[in-house]
Every structure is written in structure tokens, then in C-alpha cells.
Protein backbone atom coordinates (compact mmCIF):
# COMPACT_ATOMS: atom_id res chain seq x y z
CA UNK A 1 -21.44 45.43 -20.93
CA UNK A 2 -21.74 43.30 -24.26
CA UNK A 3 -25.35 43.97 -26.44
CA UNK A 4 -27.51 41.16 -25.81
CA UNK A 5 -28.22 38.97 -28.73
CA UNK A 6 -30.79 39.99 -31.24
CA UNK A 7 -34.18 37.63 -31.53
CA UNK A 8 -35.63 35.90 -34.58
CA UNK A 9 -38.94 34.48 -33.93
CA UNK A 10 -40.84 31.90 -35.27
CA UNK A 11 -44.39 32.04 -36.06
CA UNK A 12 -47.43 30.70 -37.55
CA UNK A 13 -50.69 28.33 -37.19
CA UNK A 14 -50.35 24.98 -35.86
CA UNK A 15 -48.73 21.96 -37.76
CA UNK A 16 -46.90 24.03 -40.30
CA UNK A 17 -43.78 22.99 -38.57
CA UNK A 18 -42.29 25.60 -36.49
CA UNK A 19 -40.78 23.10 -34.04
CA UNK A 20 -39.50 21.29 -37.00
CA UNK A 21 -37.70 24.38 -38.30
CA UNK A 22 -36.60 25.01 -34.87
CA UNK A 23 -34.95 22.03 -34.10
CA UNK A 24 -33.41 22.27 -37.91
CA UNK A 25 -31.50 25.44 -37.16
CA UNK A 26 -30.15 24.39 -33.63
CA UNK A 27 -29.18 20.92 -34.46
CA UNK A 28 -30.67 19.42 -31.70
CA UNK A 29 -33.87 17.64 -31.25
CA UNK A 30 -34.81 20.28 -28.35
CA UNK A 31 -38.83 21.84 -29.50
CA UNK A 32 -41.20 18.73 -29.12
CA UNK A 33 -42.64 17.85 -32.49
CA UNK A 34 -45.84 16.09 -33.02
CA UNK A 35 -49.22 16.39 -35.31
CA UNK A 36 -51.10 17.30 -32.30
CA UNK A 37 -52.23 20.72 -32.59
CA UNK A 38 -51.08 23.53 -29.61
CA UNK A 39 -47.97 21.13 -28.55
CA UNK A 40 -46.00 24.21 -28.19
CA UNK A 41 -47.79 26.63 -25.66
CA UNK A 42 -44.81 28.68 -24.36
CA UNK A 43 -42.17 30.80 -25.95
CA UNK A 44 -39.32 28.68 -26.65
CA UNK A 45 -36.00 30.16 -26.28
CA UNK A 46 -32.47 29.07 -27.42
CA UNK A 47 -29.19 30.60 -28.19
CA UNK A 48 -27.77 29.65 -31.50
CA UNK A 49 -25.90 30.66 -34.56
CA UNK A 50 -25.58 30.88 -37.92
CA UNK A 51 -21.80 31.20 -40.32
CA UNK A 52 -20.87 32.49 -36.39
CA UNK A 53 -23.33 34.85 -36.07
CA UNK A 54 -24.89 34.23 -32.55
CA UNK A 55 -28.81 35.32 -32.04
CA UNK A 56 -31.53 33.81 -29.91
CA UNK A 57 -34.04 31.38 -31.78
CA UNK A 58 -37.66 31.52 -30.50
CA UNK A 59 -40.43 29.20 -31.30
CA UNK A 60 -44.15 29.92 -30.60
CA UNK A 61 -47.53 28.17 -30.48
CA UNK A 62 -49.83 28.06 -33.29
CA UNK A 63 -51.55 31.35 -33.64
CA UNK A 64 -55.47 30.85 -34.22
CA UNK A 65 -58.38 33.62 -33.56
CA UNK A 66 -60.42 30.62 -32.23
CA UNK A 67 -59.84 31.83 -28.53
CA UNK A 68 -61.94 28.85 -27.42
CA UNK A 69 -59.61 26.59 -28.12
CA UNK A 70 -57.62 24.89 -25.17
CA UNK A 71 -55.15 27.81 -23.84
CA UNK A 72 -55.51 29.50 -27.72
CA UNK A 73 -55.69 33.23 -25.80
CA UNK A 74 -52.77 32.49 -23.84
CA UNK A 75 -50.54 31.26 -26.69
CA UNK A 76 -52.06 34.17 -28.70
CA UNK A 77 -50.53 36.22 -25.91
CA UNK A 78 -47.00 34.55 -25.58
CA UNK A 79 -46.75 35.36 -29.37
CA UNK A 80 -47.64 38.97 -28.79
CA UNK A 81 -44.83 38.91 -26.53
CA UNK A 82 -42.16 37.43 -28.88
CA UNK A 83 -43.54 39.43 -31.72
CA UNK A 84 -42.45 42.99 -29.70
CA UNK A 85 -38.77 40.56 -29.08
CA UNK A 86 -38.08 40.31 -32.53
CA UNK A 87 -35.94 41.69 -34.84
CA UNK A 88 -36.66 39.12 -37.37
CA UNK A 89 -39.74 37.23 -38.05
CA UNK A 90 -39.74 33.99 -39.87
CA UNK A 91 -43.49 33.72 -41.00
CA UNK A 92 -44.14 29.58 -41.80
CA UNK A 93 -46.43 28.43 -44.19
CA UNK A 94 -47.38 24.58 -45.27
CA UNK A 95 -46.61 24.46 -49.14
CA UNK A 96 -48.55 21.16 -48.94
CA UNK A 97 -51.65 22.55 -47.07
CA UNK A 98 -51.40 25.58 -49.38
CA UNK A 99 -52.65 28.89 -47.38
CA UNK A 100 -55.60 28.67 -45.14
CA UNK A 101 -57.45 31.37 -43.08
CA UNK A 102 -55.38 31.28 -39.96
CA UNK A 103 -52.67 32.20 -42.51
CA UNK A 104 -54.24 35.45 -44.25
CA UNK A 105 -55.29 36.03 -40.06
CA UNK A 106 -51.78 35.88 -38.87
CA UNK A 107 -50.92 37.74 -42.01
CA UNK A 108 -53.04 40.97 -41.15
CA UNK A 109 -51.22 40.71 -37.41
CA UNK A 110 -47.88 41.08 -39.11
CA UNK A 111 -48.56 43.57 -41.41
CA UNK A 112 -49.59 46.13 -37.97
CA UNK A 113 -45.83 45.72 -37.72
CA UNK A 114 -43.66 48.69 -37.68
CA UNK A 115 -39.68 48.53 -38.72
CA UNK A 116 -40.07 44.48 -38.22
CA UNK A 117 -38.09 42.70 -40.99
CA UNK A 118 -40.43 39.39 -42.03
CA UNK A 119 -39.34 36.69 -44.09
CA UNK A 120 -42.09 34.06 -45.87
CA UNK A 121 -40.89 30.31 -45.57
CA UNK A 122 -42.98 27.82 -47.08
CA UNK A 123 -42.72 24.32 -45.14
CA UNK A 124 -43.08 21.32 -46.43
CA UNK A 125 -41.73 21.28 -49.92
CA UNK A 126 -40.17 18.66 -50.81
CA UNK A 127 -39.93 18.38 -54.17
CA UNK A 128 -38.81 20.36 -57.18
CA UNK A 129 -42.45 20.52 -58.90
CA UNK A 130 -44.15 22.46 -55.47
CA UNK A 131 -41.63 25.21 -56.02
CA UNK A 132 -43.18 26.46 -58.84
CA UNK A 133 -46.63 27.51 -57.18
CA UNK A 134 -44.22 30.05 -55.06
CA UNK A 135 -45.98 33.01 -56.68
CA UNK A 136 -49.62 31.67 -54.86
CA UNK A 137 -47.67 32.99 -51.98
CA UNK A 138 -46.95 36.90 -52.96
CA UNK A 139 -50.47 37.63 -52.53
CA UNK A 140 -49.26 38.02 -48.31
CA UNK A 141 -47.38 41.21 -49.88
CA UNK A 142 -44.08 39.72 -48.10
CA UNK A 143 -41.03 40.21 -50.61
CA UNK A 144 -38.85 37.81 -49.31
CA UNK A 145 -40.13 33.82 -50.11
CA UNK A 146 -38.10 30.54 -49.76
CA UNK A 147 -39.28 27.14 -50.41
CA UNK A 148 -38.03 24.96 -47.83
CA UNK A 149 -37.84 21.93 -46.90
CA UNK A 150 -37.64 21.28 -42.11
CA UNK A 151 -36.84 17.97 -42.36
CA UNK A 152 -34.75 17.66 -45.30
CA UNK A 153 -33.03 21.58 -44.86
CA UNK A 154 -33.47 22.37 -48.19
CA UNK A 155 -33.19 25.77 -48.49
CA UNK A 156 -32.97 26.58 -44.88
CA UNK A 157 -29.32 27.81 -45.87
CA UNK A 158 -30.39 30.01 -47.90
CA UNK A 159 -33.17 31.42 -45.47
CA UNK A 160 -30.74 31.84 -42.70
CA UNK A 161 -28.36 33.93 -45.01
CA UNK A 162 -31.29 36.36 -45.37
CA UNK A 163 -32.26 36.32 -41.56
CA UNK A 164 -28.70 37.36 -40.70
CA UNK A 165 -28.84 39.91 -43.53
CA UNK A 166 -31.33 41.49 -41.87
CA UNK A 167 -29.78 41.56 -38.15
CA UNK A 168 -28.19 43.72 -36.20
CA UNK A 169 -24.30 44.32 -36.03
CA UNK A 170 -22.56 40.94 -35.68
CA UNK A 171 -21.90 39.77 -32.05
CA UNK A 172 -18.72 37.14 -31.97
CA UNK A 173 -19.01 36.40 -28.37
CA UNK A 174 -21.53 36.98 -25.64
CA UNK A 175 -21.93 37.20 -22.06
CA UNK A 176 -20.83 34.26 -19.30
CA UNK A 177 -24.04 32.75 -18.32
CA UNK A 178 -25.59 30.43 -15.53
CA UNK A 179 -27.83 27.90 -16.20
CA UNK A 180 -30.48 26.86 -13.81
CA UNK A 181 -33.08 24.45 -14.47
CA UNK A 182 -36.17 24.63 -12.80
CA UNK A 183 -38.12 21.31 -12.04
CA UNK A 184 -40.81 19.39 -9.98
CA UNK A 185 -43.85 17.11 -10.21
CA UNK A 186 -46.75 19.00 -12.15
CA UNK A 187 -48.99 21.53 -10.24
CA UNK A 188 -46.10 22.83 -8.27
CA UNK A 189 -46.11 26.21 -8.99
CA UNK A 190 -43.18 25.82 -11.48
CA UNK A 191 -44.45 28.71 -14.21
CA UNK A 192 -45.73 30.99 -11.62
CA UNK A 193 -42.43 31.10 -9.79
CA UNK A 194 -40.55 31.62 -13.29
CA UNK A 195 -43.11 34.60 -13.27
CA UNK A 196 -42.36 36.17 -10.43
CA UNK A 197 -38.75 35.96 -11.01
CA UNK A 198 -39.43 37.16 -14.21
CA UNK A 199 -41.81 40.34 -12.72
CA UNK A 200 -43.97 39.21 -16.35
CA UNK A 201 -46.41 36.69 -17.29
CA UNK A 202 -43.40 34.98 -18.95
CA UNK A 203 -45.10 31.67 -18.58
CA UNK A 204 -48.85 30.89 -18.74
CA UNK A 205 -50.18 29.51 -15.58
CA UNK A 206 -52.55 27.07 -15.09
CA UNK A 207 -54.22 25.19 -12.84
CA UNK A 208 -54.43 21.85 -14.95
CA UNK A 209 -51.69 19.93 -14.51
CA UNK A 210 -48.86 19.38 -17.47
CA UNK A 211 -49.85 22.74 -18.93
CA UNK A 212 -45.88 23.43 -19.64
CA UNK A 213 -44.59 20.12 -22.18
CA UNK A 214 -41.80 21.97 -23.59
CA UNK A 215 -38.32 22.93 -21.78
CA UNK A 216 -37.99 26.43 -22.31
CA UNK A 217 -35.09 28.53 -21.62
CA UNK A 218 -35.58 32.47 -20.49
CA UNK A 219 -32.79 35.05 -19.44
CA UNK A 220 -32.10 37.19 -16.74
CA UNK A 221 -30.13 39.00 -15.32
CA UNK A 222 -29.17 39.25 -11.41
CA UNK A 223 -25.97 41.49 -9.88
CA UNK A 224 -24.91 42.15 -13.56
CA UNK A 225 -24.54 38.58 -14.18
CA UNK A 226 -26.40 36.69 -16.81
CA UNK A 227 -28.72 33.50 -15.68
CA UNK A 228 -30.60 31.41 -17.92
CA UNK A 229 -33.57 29.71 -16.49
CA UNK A 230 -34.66 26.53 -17.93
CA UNK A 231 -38.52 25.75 -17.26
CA UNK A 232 -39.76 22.27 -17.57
CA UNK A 233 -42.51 20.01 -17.65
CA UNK A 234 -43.65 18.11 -14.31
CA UNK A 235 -42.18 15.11 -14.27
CA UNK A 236 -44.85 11.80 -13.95
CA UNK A 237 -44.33 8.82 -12.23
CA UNK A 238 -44.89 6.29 -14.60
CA UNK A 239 -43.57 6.09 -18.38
CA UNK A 240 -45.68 3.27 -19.51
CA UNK A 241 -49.07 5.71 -19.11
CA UNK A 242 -47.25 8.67 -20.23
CA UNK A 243 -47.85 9.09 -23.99
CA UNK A 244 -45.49 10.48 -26.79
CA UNK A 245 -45.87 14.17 -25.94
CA UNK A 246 -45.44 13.88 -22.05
CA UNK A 247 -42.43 11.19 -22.78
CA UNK A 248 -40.57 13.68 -24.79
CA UNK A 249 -41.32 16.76 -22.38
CA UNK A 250 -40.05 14.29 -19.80
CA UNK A 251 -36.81 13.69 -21.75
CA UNK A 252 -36.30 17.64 -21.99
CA UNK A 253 -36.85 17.94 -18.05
CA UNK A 254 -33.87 15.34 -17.90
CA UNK A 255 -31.76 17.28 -20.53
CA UNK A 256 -32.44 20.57 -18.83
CA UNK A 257 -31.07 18.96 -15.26
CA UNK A 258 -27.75 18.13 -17.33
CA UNK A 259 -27.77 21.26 -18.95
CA UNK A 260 -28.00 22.85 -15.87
CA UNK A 261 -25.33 24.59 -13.50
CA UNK A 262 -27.59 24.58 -10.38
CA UNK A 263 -31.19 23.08 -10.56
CA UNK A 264 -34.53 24.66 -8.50
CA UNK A 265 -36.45 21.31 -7.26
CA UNK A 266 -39.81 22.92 -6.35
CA UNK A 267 -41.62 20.86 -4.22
CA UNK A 268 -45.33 21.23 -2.66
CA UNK A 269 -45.68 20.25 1.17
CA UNK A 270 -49.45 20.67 0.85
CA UNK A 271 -48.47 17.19 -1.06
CA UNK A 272 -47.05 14.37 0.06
CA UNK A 273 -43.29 13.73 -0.57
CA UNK A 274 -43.77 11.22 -2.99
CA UNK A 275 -42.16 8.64 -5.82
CA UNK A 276 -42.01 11.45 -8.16
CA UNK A 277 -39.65 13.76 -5.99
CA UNK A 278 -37.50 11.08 -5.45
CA UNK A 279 -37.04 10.03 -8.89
CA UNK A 280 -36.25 14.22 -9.57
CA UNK A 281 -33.46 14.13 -6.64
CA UNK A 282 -32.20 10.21 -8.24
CA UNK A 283 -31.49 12.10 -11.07
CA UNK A 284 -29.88 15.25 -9.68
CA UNK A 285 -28.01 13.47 -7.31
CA UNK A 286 -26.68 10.98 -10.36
CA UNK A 287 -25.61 14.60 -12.38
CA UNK A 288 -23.72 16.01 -9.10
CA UNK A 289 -26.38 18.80 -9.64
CA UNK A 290 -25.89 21.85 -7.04
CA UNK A 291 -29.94 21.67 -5.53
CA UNK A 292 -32.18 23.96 -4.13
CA UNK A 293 -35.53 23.00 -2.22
CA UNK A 294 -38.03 25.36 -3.17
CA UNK A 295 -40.98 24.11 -0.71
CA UNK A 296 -43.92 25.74 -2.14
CA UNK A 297 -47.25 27.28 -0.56
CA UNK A 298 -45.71 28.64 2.59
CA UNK A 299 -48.99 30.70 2.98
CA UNK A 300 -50.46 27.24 3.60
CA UNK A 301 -48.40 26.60 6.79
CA UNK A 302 -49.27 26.50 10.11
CA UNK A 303 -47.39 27.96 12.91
CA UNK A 304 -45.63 24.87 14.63
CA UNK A 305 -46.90 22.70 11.14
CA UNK A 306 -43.90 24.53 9.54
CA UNK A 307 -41.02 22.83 12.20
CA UNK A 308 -43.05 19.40 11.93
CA UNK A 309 -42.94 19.68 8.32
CA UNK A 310 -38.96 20.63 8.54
CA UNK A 311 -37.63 18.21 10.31
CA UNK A 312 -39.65 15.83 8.46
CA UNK A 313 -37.84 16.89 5.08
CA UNK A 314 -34.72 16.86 6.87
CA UNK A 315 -34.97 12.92 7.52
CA UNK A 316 -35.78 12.55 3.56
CA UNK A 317 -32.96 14.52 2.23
CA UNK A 318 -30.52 12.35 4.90
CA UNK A 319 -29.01 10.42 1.35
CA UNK A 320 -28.30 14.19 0.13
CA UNK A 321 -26.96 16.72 2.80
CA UNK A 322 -25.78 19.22 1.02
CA UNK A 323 -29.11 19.82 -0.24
CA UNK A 324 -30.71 23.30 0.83
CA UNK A 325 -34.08 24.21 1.52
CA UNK A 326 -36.00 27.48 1.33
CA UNK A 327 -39.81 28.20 2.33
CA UNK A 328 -41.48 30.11 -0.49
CA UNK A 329 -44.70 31.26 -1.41
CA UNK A 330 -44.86 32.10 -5.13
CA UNK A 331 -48.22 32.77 -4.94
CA UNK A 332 -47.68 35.87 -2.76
CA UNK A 333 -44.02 36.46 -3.48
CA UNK A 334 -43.13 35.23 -0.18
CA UNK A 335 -39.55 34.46 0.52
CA UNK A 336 -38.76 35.02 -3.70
CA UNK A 337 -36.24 37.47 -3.28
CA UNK A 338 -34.00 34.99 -0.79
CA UNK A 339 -33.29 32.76 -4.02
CA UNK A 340 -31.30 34.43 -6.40
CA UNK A 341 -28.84 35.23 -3.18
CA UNK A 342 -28.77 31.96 -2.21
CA UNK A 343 -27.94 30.77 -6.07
CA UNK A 344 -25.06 32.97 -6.09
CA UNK A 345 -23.43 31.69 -2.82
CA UNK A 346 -23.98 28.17 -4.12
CA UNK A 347 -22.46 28.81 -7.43
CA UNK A 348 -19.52 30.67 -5.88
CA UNK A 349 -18.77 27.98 -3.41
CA UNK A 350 -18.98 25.41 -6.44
CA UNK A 351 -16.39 27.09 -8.20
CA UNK A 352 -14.15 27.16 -5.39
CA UNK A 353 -10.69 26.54 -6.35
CA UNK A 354 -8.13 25.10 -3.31
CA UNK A 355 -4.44 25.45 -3.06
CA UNK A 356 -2.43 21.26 -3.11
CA UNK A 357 -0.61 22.62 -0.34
CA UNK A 358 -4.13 23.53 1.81
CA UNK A 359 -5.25 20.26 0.79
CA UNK A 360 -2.42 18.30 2.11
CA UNK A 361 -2.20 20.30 5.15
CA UNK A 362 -6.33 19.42 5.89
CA UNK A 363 -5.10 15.82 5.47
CA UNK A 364 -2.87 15.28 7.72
CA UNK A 365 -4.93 17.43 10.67
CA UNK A 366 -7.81 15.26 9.49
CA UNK A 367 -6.22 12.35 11.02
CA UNK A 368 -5.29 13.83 13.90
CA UNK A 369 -8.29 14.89 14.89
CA UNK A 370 -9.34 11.21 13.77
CA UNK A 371 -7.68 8.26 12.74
CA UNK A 372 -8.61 5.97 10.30
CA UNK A 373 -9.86 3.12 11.56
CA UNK A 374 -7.36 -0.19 11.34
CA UNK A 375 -8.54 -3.23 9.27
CA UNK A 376 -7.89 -6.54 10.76
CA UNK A 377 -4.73 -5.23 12.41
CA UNK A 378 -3.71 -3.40 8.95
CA UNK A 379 -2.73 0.05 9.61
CA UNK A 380 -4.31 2.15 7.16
CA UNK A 381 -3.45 5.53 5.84
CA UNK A 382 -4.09 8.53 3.64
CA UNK A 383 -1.31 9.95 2.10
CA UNK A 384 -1.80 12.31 -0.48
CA UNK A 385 -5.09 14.86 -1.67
CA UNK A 386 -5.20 16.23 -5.14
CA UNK A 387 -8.37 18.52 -6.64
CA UNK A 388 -10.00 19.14 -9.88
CA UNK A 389 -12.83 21.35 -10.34
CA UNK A 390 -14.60 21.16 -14.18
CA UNK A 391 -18.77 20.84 -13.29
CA UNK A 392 -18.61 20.00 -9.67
CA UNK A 393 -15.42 19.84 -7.03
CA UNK A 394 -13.87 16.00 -7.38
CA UNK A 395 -11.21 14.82 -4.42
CA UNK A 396 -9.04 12.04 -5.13
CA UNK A 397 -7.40 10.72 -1.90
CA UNK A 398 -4.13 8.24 -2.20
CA UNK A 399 -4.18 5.45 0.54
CA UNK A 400 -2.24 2.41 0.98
CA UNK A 401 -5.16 0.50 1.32
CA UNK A 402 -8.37 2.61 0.06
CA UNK A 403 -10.38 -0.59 0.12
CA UNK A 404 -10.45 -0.91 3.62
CA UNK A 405 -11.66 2.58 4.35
CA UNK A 406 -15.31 2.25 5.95
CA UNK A 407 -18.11 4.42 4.50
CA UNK A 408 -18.73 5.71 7.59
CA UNK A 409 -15.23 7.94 8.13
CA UNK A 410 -15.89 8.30 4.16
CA UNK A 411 -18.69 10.38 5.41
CA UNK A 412 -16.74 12.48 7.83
CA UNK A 413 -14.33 13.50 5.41
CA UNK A 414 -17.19 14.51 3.31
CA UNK A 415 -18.39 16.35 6.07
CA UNK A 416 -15.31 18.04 7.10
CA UNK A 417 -14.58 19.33 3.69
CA UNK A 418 -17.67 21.17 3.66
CA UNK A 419 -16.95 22.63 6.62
CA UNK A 420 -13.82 23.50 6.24
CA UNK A 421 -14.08 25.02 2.82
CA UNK A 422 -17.04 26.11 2.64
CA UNK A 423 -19.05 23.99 -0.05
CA UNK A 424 -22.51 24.58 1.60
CA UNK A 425 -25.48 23.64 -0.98
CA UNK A 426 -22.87 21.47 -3.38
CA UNK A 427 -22.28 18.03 -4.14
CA UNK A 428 -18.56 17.12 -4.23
CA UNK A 429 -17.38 13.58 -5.53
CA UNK A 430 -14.37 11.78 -3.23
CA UNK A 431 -12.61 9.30 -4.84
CA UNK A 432 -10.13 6.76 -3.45
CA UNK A 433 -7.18 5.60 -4.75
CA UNK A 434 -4.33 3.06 -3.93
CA UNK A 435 -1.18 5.24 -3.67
CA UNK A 436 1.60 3.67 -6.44
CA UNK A 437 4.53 2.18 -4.70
């Protein structure tokens, strides 16, 4: 078993540009950035590295003792949490703000710190006449200072050469991992589900909905493998009344789906089934995304309710049948302990791999069992099936005349593949092809 990666956390009051910094070291716009103040509520996790040195990079919420601001205790207690994580802290400052009292407040946390190495990085310089007030900043008692620079990266070389000073051994290469993105319309039950996968308060839970605007990404690990689950904001119907916040979180809810190796759809039955849900399976179904139902607030049902309210979902999902469903209850933990099974079936038939020779042989029973229907008096034929695998199984089938094949024994194919071999729960792509004389 490989050591997992070692964490380096960022952390300080709002708008000194933590997401900034963030994004800076991973190279990807992937932390949402904005002046508001308490954008970032959740720990934000992501794998990354530095001159090949891989660690995770964690960005918090702006620490305040103001626990009457909107979800201030909560974030206070995410950062708690990535504080115990870390085995580096990157402690951010504004150089333009100079240091204010949720600074020296944030400083006294630190301090309490045993064996925690702490760098001070002041933000926002951006030219050579703020460096010299650098020595306004030793009063914190921190040895290590750099004047950087988020947007522009200057500097933030030479603060990552002293972060992976201070780390652990070096790891070159980690474990395999599973993605799984985790999605839905707001109010689902999205965060307490993570939760109760997680056995934590990973995630802060609310009521309100839109409390989670950030992707985040969070690891487990299930059967010895390693998962990665990738939290999201709710999705909204409408992007013309979203504003810039819920716009980007709904851009990281699309780049988590694509990220993804098998996506959680949670939906809410106590709700109706509605534009929002669609738009979700649109876009997983567009991504050849693996899906699982997760129909929330089973302690809601109703004895015979519950078939009703199956066989009504069943008529929906008609456009995507390999689709499947599970009744949960993350409230109560009902059912929770079926999904994680279920994920590894999926994933195992997605990766199935199929000998030419099987495929061939399939073929030609196929059209035994039934022909392909003639076009016009045009006899038409399949004559060859060839299989690649890379995100999601693709068929390409040779025909002498693939344009006259109607969708409808298109669909039986479909059909009889998954049957056949076994790809319950995954989308597979078909392509047809005129075979070359």
C-alpha cells in the first residue's frame, strides 16, 4: 500500500486571495474567485504537484471570530479540520490591506500548533516598492516570509520550493483512483450524503439552498481501492438569473461530470421531476457518464407510493436505460451502504474488455436470432464488430449499407449487448460504418 499524499493547506481571512493562490498552483481555474466575502465555505481539495513532487492542495474559507456571520462557525470548523490535515500551512496575508485583526486572530490559532511547519505569504504585491515593508510582517513571529504576487506568480516559485522543503519523503507516483462526481438540483441532500459516506461532517449541511458553490473533491477509500468524490453545487434552471458566483459553481458541477468516472445524480421524489434533472441527465448522457439514481428521502415514502413513484421514474429514464436507480435515505442512513457495491459493479462492467473473436461470433447469432430488416428490397447486412474501450465501451459495426439500418433494431443490438456482456448501469456508444469494398 503506497503513503497517501501529504496536505498543504491554505488559510486565512476572507479576500486575501486564497482561491487565487489556489488556482495559481494547480493551473486551472478550479476554486471560485470573487470579492464577495465567505465564497469558499467548504474544504477544497485537489491533487497537484510541484518540480514532481505530488501533495494534495486544500483551500479554506475565510477564518473570522465573528460567528454571526452567514455559516462563519461552520467554515471556522472546516478549517479546524484541514488545520489537523496539514503538514504544511500556507498562512495568506494582503500586502495591500496590510494586517488587520482577523490576521493577529488567525495568528494566535496557529501558533496553538504543535510540529506544524507554517509559511507567511503576503498577497497582493505587486510591485517592487511593497516588498520593502516585509519586516511589518515578522511581528506574527513566523520565520519564513515571501512577497508574492496570485495573479502575476511572482514569487510563488519560490514559496513552493520552501513548502516542499518542508514535506514529507517524496512520493513519485500514487494510488489508481476513481472519480465520482456527485450532483443534483439544490436541497437534495447532496452534502449530507457525502457525510455519511464520509462517517464525518466532511461537508456543512444546510437547509438553505446553494449552501455548497464550490466543487470540492474528498477521498476515500472502499475494498482497498481509492475513490475520489467530487461534491458540487445544485445546479439552477436558468443562467440568465443566476449571478457570477452561482454561474461559475455551475461551470464546476459541469467540469466535475467530465471529470468524473461514474456520476451520483441525487434526486428528491418528495419533488417533482423537473427541468433541472433533465438538464443534469442532458449532460451526463452527452459525456457517456456511467449514472446512478440516488432517489432521496425514502423515509418519506409510502407503502404502495414507493411502486407508483417507480414505475413513474422508469417512464422518464425510457431515453436512458442503462440508468440505475437506488432508494436512499441519507437522512437516516437508509439504503447508504448498497452504493459503494453497486459503484464497483458498474465500474467493473465499464471496463470490460471483449475478445474480436466473441464479438464476431455475437454477430452473426445476432442475426439469426433476428434479421435485419430489408430496405426497399435491398438486402442488408452486418459484417464485421470491432471494440475499443478508453472512457466508456464504443462498438463499431461494418455493414454494406449502415444507412438503412432502422433505429429501432439499433436498439436491440444495444439491448442485446448488455445482456449478453454484462454492461448493466453503463452507457456504450454503437457506431455504424459502411464496410470498404
Amino acid at each position: 500500500m503506497k503513503s497517501k499524499l501529504p496536505n498543504v493547506v491554505i488559510v486565512g481571512r476572507s479576500n486575501v486571495g486564497k482561491s487565487t493562490l489556489f488556482n495559481k498552483i494547480i493551473n486551472k481555474k478550479f476554486s471560485i474567485v470573487h470579492d464577495e466575502e465567505g465564497v469558499t465555505r467548504d474544504r477544497i481539495y485537489y491533487q497537484t504537484n510541484w518540480l514532481n513532487y505530488f501533495f494534495n492542495l486544500i483551500d479554506t474559507g475565510g477564518i473570522s471570530k465573528n460567528i454571526n456571520l452567514p455559516f462563519q462557525e461552520e467554515i471556522n470548523f472546516q478549517i479546524e479540520i484541514a488545520l489537523k490535515e496539514a503538514d504544511v500551512i500556507i498562512f495568506l496575508v494582503s500586502g495591500k490591506e496590510g494586517l488587520q485583526e482577523g490576521d493577529f486572530f488567525l495568528n494566535k490559532k496557529l501558533r496553538q500548533l504543535k510540529d506544524k511547519k507554517i509559511v507567511l505569504a503576503v498577497n497582493k504585491i505587486d510591485n517592487i516598492e511593497k516588498q520593502i515593508e516585509e519586516y511589518q510582517y515578522e511581528k506574527l513571529g513566523i520565520k519564513d516570509i515571501f512577497m508574492i504576487s496570485s495573479i502575476h506568480g511572482h514569487n510563488v516559485d519560490k514559496l513552493l520550493d520552501k513548502i516542499i522543503f518542508y514535506l514529507p519523503k517524496k512520493i513519485e507516483k500514487v494510488d489508481e483512483e476513481i472519480n465520482i462526481g456527485i450532483v443534483g438540483k439544490p436541497n437534495v441532500g447532496k452534502s449530507t450524503l457525502l457525510n455519511q459516506l464520509l462517517k464525518e461532517e466532511r461537508a456543512i449541511v444546510s437547509s438553505i439552498p446553494g449552501t455548497t458553490r464550490d466543487s470540492f473533491n474528498t477521498k476515500i477509500k472502499y475494498n482497498d481501492k481509492t475513490y475520489i468524490l467530487k461534491d458540487t453545487a445544485g445546479i439552477k434552471k436558468n443562467k440568465k438569473s443566476l449571478n457570477d458566483v452561482e454561474w461559475y459553481a455551475e461551470l464546476r458541477a459541469n467540469l466535475a461530470i467530465i471529470d468524473s468516472d461514474i456520476v451520483l445524480h441525487i434526486l428528491d421524489y418528495d419533488q417533482e421531476f423537473t427541468f433541472i434533472d433533465e438538464k443534469i441527465l442532458g449532460i451526463l448522457k452527452n459525456n457517456l457518464k456511467p449514472t446512478i439514481l440516488l432517489i432521496n428521502k425514502l423515509d418519506l415514502y409510502k407503502g404502495d407510493n414507493l411502486e407508483k413513484i417507480k414505475k413513474d421514474l422508469k417512464n422518464k429514464m425510457k431515453f436512458s436505460p442503462y440508468l440505475k436507480e437506488l432508494f436512499i435515505s441519507a437522512k437516516n442512513n437508509k439504503n447508504i451502504d448498497k452504493i459503494f457495491p453497486l459503484i464497483e459493479k458498474i465500474i467493473e462492467n465499464s471496463k470490460r474488455k471483449i475478445s474480436i473473436s466473441k464479438l464476431n461470433d455475437f454477430l452473426f447469432e445476432l442475426q439469426l436470432i433476428k434479421k435485419v430488416q430489408n430496405y426497399h428490397g435491398i438486402n442488408v447486412k452486418l459484417t464485421y464488430i470491432t471494440y475499443v474501450n478508453k472512457n466508456y465501451p464504443h462498438f463499431i459495426i461494418f455493414s454494406n449499407h449502415p444507412d438503412m439500418i432502422h433505429f429501432s433494431y439499433k436498439r436491440f443490438i444495444e439491448n442485446q449487448i448488455r445482456k449478453i456482456f454484462d454492461f448493466e448501469g453503463v452507457p456504450i456508444k454503437i457506431t455504424f460504418k459502411r464496410k470498404e469494398q
